[in-house]
C-alpha positions as a LaTeX table, in Angstrom:
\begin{tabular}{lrrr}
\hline
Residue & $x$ (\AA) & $y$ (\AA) & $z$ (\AA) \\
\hline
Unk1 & 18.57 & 0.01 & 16.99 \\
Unk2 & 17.39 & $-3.40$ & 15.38 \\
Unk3 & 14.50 & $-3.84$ & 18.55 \\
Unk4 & 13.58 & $-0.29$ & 18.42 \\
Unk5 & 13.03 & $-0.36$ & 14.88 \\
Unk6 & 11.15 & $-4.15$ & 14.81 \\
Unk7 & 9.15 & $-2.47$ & 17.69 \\
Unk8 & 8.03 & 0.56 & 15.25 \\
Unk9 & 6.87 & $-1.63$ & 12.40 \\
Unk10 & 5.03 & $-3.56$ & 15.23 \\
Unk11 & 3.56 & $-0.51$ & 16.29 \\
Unk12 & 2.32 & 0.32 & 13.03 \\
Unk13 & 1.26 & $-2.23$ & 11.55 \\
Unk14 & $-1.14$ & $-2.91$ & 14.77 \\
Unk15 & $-2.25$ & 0.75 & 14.55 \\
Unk16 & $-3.26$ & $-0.16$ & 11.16 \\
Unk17 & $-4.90$ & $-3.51$ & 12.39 \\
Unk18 & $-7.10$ & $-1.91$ & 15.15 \\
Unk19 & $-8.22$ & 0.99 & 13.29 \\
Unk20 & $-11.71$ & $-0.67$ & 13.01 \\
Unk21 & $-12.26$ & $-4.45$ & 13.91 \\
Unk22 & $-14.62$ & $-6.10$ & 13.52 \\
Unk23 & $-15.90$ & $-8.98$ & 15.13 \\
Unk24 & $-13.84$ & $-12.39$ & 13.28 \\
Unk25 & $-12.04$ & $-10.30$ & 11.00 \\
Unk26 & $-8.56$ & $-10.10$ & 10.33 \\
Unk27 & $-7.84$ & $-8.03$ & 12.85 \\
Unk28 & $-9.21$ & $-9.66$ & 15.29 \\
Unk29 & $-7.14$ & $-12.42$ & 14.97 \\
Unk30 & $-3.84$ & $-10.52$ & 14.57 \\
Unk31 & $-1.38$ & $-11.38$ & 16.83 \\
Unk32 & 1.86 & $-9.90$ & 17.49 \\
Unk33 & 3.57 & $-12.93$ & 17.16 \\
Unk34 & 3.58 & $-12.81$ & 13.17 \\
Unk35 & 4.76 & $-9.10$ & 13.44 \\
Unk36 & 8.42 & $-10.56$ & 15.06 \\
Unk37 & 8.72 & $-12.83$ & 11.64 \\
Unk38 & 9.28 & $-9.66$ & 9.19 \\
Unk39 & 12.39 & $-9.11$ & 7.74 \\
Unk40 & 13.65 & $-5.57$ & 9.15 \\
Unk41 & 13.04 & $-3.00$ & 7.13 \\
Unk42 & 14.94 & 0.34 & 5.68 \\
Unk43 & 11.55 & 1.55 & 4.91 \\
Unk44 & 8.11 & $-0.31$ & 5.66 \\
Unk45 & 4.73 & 0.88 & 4.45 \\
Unk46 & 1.65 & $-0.94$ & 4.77 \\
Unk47 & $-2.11$ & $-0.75$ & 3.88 \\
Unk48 & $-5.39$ & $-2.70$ & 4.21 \\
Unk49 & $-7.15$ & $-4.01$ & 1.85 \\
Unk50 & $-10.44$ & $-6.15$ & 0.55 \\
Unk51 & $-8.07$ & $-7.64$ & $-2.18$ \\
Unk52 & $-10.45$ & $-10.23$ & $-3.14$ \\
Unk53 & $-13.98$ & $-9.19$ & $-2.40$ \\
Unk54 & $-14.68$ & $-12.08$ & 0.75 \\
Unk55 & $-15.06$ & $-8.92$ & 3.62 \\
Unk56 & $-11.65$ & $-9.86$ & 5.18 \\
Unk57 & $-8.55$ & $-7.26$ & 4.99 \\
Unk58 & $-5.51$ & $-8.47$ & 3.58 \\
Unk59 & $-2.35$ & $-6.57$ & 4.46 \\
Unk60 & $-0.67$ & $-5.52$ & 1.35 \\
Unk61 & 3.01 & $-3.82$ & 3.09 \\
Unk62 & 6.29 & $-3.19$ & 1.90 \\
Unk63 & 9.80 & $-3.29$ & 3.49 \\
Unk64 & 11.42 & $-1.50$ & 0.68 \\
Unk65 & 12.25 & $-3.87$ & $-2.24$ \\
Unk66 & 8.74 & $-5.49$ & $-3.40$ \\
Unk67 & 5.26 & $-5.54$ & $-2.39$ \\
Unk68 & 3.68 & $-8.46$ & $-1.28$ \\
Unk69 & $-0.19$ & $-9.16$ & 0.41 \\
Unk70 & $-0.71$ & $-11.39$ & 3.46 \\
Unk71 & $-3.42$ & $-12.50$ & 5.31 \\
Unk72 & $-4.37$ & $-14.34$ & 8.36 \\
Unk73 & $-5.83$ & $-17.74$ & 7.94 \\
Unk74 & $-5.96$ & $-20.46$ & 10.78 \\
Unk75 & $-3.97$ & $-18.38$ & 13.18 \\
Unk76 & $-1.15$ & $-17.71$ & 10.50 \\
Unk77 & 0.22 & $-14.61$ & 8.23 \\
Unk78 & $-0.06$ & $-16.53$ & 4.61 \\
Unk79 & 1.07 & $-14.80$ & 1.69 \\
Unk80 & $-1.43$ & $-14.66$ & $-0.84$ \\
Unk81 & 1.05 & $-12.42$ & $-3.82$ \\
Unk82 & 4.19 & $-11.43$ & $-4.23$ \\
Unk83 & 6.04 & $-8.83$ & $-6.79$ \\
Unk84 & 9.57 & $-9.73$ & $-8.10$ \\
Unk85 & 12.21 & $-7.19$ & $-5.89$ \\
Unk86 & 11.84 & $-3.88$ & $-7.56$ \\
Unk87 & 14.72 & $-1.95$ & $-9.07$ \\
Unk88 & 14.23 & 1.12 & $-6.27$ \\
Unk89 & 12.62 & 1.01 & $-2.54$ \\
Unk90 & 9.26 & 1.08 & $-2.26$ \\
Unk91 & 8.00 & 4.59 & $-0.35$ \\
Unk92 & 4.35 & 4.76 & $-0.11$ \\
Unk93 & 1.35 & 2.88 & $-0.56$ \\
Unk94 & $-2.72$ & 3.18 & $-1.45$ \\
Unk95 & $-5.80$ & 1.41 & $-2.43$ \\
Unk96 & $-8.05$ & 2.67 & $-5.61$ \\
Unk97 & $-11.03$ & 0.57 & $-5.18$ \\
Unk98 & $-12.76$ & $-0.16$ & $-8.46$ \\
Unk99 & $-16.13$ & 2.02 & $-9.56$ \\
Unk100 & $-17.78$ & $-0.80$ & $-9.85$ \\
Unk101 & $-16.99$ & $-2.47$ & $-6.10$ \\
Unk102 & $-14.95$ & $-5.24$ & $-7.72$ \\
Unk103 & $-11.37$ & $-5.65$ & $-6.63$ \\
Unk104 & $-8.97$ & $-2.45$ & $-7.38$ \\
Unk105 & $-5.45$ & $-1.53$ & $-7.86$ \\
Unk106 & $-2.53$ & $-0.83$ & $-5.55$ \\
Unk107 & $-0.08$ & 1.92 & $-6.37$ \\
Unk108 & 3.41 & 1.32 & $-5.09$ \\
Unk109 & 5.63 & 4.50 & $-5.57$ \\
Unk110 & 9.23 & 3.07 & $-6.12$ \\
Unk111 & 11.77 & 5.60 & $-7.23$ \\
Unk112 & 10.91 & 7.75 & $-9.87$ \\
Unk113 & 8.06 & 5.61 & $-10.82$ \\
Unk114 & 4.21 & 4.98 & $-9.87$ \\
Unk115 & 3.24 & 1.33 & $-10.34$ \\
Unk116 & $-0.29$ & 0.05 & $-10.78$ \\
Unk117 & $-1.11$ & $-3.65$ & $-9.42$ \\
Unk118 & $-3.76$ & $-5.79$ & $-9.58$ \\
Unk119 & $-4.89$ & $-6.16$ & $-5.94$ \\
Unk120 & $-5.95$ & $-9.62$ & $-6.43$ \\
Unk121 & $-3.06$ & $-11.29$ & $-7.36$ \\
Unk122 & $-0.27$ & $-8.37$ & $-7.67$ \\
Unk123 & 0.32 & $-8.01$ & $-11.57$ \\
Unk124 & 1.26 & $-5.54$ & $-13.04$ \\
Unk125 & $-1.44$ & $-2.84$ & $-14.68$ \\
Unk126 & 0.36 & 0.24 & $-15.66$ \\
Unk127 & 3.41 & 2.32 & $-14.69$ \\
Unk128 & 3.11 & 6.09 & $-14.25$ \\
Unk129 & 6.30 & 7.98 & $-14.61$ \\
Unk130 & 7.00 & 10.38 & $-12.01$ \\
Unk131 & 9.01 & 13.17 & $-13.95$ \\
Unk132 & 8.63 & 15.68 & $-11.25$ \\
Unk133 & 10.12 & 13.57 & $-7.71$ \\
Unk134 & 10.30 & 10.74 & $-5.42$ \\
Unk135 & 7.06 & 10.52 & $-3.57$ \\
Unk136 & 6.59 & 9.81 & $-0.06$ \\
Unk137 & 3.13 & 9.70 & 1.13 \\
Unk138 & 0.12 & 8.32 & $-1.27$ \\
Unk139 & $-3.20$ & 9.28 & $-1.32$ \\
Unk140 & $-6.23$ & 8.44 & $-3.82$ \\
Unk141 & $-9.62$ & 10.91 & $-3.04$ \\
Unk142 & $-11.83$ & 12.92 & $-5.72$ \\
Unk143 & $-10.04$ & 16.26 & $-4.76$ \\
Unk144 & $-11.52$ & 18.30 & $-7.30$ \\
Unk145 & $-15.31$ & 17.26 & $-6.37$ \\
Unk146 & $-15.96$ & 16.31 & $-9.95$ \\
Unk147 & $-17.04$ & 12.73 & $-9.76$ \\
Unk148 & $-13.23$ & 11.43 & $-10.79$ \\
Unk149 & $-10.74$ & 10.54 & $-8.36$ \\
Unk150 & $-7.49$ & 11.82 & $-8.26$ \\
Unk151 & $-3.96$ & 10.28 & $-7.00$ \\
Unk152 & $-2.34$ & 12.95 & $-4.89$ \\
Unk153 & 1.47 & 11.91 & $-4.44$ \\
Unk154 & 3.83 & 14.06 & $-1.66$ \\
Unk155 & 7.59 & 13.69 & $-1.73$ \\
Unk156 & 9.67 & 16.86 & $-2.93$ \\
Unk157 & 6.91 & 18.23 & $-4.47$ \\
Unk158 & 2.82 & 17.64 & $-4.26$ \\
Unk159 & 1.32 & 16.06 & $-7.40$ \\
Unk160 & $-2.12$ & 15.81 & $-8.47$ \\
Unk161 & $-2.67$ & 12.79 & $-11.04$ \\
Unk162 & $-5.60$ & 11.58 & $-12.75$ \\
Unk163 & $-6.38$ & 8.22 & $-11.22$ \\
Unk164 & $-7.64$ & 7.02 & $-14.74$ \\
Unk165 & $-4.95$ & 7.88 & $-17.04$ \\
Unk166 & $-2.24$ & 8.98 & $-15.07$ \\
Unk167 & $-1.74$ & 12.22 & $-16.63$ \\
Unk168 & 0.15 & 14.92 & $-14.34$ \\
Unk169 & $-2.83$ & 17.50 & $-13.50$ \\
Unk170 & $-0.77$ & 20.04 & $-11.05$ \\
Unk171 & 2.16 & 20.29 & $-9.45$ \\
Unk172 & 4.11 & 22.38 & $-6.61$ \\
Unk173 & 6.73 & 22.32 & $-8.76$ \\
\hline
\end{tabular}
């Protein structure tokens, strides 16, 4: 059970990695040697992601307790941040890219709970209390097609937040 689930997070993570290489980029230089070196997760969620502007994803993943963000650098998977382990798994990731092109936040859904990080170095920005479920699958898009973009969480119920301050727009619930 141990290989088959290393295998899946192997699997996924080069999914992720190949979605759209480019020539000297990260994922070109992936291999799936570094993949074997992650501890085995109970849940493992990853995302790419410009964290600092240079044109090279990072990989900013999760296997449950913390977030960290990696990237490759002389043929090795550095670690460039690191959060403290959090009090509940971590279930989904996603990117909000700044307006203004500069840097962004990463939202981490851990328990009941929505947390806002710096993607350049992984502080914390904000928490966002999640009063109606545990959320499963992250997304941030302008749903409404009114120039703001909106987090959309999915767990036991679909959520519609305000990207900017949070706020609980609709529910399923």
């Amino acid at each position: 059970a141990i290989g088959q689930s290393m295998r899946h997070v192997a699997a996924t993570i080069a999914f992720f990695l190949s979605l759209s290489p480019r020539p000297g980029s990260a994922q070109e230089l992936l291999d799936l040697r570094w993949i074997w070196t992650l501890p085995v997760p109970s849940l493992a969620v990853a995302v790419l992601v410009d964290v600092d502007g240079d044109g090279v994803q990072e990989i900013v993943s999760s296997n449950g307790s913390g977030v960290q963000c990696s990237r490759v650098a002389d043929g090795e998977l550095v670690q460039v941040w690191s959060t403290l382990p959090l009090e509940d798994d971590v279930t989904a990731l996603a990117f909000a890219a700044s307006t203004d092109g500069a840097g962004g936040e990463i939202l981490a859904a851990s328990g009941f709970q929505l947390l806002s990080l710096d993607a350049a170095t992984g502080r914390l920005l904000r928490t966002i209390e999640m009063t109606n479920g545990w959320v499963a699958r992250l997304r941030v898009d302008d749903i409404e097609s009114d120039g703001s973009r909106e987090l959309i969480g999915c767990g036991y119920t679909v959520s519609i937040f305000d990207l900017a301050s949070g706020n609980l727009l609709r529910s399923t619930s």
